[in-house]
Short mmCIF file of C-alpha atoms in Angstrom, two decimals:
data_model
loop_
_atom_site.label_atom_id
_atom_site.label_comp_id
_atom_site.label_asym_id
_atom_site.label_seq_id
_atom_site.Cartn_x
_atom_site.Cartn_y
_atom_site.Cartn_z
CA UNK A 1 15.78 8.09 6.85
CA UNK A 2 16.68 5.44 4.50
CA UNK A 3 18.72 3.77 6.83
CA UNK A 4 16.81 4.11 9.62
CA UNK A 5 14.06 2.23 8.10
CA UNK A 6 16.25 -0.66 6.74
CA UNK A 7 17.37 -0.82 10.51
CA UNK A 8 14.16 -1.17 11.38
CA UNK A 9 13.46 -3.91 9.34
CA UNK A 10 16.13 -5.56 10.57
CA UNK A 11 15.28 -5.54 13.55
CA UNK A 12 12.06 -6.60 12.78
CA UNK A 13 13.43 -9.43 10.71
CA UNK A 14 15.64 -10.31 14.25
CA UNK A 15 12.25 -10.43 16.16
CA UNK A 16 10.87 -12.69 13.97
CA UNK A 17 13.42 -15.17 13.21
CA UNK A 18 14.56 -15.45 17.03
CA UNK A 19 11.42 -14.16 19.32
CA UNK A 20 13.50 -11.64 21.00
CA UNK A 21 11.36 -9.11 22.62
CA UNK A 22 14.10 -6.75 22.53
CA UNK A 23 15.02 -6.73 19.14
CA UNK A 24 11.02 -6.07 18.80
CA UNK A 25 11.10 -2.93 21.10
CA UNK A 26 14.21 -1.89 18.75
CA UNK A 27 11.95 -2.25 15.58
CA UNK A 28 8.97 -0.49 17.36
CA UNK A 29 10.98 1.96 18.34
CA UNK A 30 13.04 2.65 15.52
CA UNK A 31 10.04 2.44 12.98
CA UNK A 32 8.47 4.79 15.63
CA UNK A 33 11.31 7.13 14.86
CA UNK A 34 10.56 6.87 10.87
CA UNK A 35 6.99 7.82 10.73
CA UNK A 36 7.66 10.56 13.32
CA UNK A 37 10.40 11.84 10.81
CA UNK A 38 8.00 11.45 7.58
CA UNK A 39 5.10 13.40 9.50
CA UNK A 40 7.32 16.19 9.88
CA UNK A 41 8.83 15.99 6.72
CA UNK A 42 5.41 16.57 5.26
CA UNK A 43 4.41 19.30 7.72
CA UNK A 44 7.80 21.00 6.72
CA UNK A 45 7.00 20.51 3.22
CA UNK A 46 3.63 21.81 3.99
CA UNK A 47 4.56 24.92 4.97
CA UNK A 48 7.63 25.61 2.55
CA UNK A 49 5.35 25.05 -0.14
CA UNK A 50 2.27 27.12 1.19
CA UNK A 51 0.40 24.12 0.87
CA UNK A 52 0.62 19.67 1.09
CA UNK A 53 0.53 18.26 -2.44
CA UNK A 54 -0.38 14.66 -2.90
CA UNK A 55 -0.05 15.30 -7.19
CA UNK A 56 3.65 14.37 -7.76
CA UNK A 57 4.65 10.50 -8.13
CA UNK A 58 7.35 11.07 -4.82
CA UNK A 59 4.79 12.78 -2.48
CA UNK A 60 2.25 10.10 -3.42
CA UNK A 61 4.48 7.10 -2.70
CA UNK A 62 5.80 9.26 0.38
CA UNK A 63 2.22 9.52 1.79
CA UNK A 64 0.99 6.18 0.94
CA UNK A 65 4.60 4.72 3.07
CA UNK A 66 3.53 6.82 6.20
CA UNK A 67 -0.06 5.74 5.82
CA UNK A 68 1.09 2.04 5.73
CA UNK A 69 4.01 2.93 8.69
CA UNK A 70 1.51 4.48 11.40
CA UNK A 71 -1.77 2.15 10.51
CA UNK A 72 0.75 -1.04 10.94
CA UNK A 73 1.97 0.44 13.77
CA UNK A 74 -1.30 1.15 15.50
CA UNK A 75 -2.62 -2.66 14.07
CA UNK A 76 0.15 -4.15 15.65
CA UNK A 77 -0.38 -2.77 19.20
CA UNK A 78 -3.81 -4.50 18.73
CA UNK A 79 -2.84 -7.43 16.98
CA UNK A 80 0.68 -8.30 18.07
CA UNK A 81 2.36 -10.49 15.30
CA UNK A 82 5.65 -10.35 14.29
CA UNK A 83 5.16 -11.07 10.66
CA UNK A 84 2.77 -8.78 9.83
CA UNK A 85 4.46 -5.71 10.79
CA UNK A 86 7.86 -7.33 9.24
CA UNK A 87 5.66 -7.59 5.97
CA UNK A 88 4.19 -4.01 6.20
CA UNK A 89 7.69 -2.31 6.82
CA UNK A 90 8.80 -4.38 3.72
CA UNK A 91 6.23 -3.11 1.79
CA UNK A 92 6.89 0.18 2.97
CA UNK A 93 10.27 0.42 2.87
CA UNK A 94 9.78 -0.42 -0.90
CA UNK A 95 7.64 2.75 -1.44
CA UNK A 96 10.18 4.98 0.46
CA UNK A 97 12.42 4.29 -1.80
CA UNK A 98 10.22 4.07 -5.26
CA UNK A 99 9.35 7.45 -3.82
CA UNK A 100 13.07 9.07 -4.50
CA UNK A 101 13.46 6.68 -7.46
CA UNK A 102 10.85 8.63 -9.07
CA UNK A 103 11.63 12.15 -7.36
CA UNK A 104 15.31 11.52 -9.19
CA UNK A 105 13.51 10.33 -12.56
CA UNK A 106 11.16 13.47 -12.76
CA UNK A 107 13.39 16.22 -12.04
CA UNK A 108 12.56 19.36 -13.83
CA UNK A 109 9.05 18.29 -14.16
CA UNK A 110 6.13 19.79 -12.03
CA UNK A 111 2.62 19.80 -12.16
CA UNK A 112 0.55 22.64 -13.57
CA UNK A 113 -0.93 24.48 -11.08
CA UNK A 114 -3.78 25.46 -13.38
CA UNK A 115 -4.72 21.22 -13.40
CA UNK A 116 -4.87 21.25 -9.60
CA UNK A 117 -8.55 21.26 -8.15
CA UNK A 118 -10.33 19.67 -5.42
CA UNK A 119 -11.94 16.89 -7.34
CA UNK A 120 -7.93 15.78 -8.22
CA UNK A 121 -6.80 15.68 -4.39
CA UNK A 122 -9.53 13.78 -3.38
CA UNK A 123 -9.35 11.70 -6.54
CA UNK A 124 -5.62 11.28 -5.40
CA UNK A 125 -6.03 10.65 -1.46
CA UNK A 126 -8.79 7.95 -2.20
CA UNK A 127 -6.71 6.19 -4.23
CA UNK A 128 -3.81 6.10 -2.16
CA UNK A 129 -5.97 4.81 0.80
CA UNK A 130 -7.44 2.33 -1.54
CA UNK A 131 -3.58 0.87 -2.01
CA UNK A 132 -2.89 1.06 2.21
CA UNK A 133 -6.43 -1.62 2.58
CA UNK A 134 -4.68 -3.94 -0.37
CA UNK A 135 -1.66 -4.20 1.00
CA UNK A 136 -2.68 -4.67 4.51
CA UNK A 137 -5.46 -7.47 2.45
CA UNK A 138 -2.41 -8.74 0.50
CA UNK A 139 -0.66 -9.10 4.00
CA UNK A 140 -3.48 -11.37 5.41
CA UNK A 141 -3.78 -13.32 2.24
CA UNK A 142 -0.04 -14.32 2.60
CA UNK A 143 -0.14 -15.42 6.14
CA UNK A 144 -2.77 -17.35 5.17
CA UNK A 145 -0.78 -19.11 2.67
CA UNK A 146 1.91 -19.59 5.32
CA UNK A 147 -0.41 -20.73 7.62
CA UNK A 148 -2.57 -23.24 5.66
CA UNK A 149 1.06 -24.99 4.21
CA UNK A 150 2.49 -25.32 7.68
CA UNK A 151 -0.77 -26.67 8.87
CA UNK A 152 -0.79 -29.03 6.01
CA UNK A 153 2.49 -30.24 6.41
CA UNK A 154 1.66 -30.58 9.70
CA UNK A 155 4.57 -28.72 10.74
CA UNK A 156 4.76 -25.79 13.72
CA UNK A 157 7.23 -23.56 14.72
CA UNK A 158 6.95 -21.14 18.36
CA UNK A 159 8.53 -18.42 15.60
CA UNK A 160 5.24 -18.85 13.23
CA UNK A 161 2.36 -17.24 15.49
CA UNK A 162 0.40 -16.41 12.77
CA UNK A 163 -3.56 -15.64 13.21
CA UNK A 164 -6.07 -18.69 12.94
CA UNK A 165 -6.79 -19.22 8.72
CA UNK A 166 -10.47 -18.04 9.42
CA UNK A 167 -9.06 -15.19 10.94
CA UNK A 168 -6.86 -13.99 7.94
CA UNK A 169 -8.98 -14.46 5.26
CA UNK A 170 -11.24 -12.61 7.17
CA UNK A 171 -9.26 -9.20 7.50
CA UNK A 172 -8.10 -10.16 4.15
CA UNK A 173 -11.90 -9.81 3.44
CA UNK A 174 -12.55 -6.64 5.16
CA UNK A 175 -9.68 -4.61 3.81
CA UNK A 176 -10.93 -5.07 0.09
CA UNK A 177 -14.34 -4.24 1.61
CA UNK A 178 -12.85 -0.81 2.62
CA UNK A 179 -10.21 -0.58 -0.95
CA UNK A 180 -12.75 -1.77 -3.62
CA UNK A 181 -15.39 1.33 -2.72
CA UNK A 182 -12.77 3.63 -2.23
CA UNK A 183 -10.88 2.63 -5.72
CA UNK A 184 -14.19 2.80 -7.58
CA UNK A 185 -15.00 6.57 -6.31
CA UNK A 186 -11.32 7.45 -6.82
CA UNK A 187 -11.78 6.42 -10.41
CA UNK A 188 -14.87 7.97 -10.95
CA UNK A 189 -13.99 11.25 -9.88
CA UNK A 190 -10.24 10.78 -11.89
CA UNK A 191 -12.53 10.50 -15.17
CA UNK A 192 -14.53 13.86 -14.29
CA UNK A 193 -11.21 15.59 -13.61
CA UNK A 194 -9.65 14.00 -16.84
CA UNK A 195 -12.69 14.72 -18.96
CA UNK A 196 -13.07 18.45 -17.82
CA UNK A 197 -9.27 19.58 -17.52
CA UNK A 198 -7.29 17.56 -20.10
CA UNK A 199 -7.99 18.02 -23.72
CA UNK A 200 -6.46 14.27 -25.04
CA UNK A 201 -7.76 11.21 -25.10
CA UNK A 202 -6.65 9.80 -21.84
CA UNK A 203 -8.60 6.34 -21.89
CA UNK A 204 -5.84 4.28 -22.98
CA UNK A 205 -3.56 5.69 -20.89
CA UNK A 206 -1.78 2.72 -19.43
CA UNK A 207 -2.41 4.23 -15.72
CA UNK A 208 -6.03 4.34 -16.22
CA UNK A 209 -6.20 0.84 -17.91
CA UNK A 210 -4.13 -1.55 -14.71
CA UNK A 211 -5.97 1.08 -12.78
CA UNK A 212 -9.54 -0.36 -13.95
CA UNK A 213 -7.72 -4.17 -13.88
CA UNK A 214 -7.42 -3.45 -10.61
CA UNK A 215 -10.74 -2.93 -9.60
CA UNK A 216 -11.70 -5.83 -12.04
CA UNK A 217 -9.83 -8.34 -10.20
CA UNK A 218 -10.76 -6.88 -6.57
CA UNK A 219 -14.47 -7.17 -7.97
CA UNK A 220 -13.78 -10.43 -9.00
CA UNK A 221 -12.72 -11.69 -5.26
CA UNK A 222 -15.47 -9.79 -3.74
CA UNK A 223 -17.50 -12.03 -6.06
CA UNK A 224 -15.37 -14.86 -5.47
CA UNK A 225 -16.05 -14.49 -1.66
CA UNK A 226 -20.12 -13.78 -2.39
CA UNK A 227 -20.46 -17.11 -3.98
CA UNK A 228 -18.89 -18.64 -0.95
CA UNK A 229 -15.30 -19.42 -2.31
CA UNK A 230 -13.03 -19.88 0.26
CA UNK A 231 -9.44 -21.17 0.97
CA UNK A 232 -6.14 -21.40 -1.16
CA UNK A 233 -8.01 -20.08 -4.32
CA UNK A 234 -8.84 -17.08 -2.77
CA UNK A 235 -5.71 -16.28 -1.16
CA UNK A 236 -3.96 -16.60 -4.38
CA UNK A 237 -6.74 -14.70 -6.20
CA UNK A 238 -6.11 -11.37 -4.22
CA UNK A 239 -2.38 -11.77 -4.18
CA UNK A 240 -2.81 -11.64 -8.03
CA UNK A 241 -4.84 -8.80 -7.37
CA UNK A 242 -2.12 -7.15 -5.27
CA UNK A 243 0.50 -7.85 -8.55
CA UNK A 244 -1.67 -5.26 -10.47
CA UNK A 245 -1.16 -3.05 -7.52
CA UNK A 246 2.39 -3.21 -8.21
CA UNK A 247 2.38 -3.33 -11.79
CA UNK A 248 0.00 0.06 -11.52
CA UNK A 249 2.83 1.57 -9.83
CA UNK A 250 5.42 0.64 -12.18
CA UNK A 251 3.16 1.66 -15.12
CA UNK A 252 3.14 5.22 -13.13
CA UNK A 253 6.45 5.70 -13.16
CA UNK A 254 7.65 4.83 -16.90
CA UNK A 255 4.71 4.96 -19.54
CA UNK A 256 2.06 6.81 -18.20
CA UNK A 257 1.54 9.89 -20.30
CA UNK A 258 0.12 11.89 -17.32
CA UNK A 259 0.54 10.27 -14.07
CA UNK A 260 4.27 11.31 -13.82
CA UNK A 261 4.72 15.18 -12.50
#
């Protein structure tokens, strides 16, 4: 499945560099292909297992890469540009494979079935949505970027059809609109599941300390965006934001004392 998404993306990458509507059927197709494959991966999974679980590292980077595969997909039939759907299989492509770096990394570990309640899965899912609206934000942030030097320069290219700069930092807007609430109740209900299940001190655990960067920085652009700051400084203010996204991640998967079944 590997493969198939790196062909995918290359096709993608094809589309983009040359305009070639065919090699952007092949990526539609093909990337088609991969989120069919990870839905039934995870209804095979499902039903193997008795039940889905979101609560190990390689399920949750599994089901935030089909989250980002079929909403890019479905954007893209709406809102038909090249770039974003080569950035979103990128980003994705990234996961799928972070996914079975960690899956490799935690062998032998599980998580204890006697930690598992609903308040966790729903802590879980909302976070993982939270992640899908800041990347597709972090998308729209760098096209504006793109945009704004090109248009600068004064330079244009048929290969470059990028949305209007009003346009991007407007969806850019909207995502974190949608992430920042859902990161905030993801948090909140993380803390009551910490505070009633585990019997440490969790609170400088370095998962749950990017994890509240995070929403410090995303509150800081919605701020940033209140006061009427627009442009170039706010572009590069949520791709910052989008770094602690990453960083989070990374944290997860090497010094986080509990975040790593």
């Amino acid at each position: 499945m590997v493969y198939l998404y790196a062909i995918s993306l290359f096709f993608y990458y094809l589309a983009f560099i040359q305009k070639n509507r065919l090699f952007q059927r092949f990526g539609m197709v093909t990337l088609s292909l991969v989120w069919g494959l990870q839905t039934l991966f995870f209804v095979w999974r499902g039903f193997t297992q008795g039940e889905l679980s979101l609560f190990t590292l390689f399920e949750s980077l599994l089901f935030y890469s089909w989250l980002l595969v079929g909403l890019s997909l479905a954007i893209h039939l709406w809102f038909r540009i090249d770039l974003f759907i080569l950035l979103s299989n990128l980003i994705g492509l990234t996961a799928f494979v972070l996914a079975f770096v960690a899956e490799r990394n935690a062998t032998g570990l599980s998580f204890p079935e006697e930690m598992v309640s609903e308040l966790l899965v729903i802590h879980v899912t909302l976070a993982i949505l939270s992640y899908v609206a800041f990347s597709f934000s972090f998308i729209f942030s760098m096209m504006y970027l793109i945009q704004y030097r090109l248009l600068k320069r004064k330079k244009w290219h048929p290969r470059f059809r990028l949305p209007s700069l009003e346009k991007a930092e407007q969806f850019s807007y909207h995502f974190n609109i949608v992430g920042f609430p859902l990161l905030a109740i993801s948090l909140l209900l993380g803390l009551i599941w910490a505070h009633l299940r585990l019997s440490f001190n969790y609170w400088f655990d370095p998962k749950i300390v990017t994890s509240f960067m995070i929403l410090i920085l995303y509150g800081h652009f919605l701020f940033l965006r209140h006061r009427r700051v627009q442009g170039e400084r706010l572009a590069w203010t949520n791709l910052l934001s989008f770094l602690m996204v990453c960083t989070n991640v990374v944290v997860s998967m090497l010094w986080s004392s509990f975040h790593r079944w």
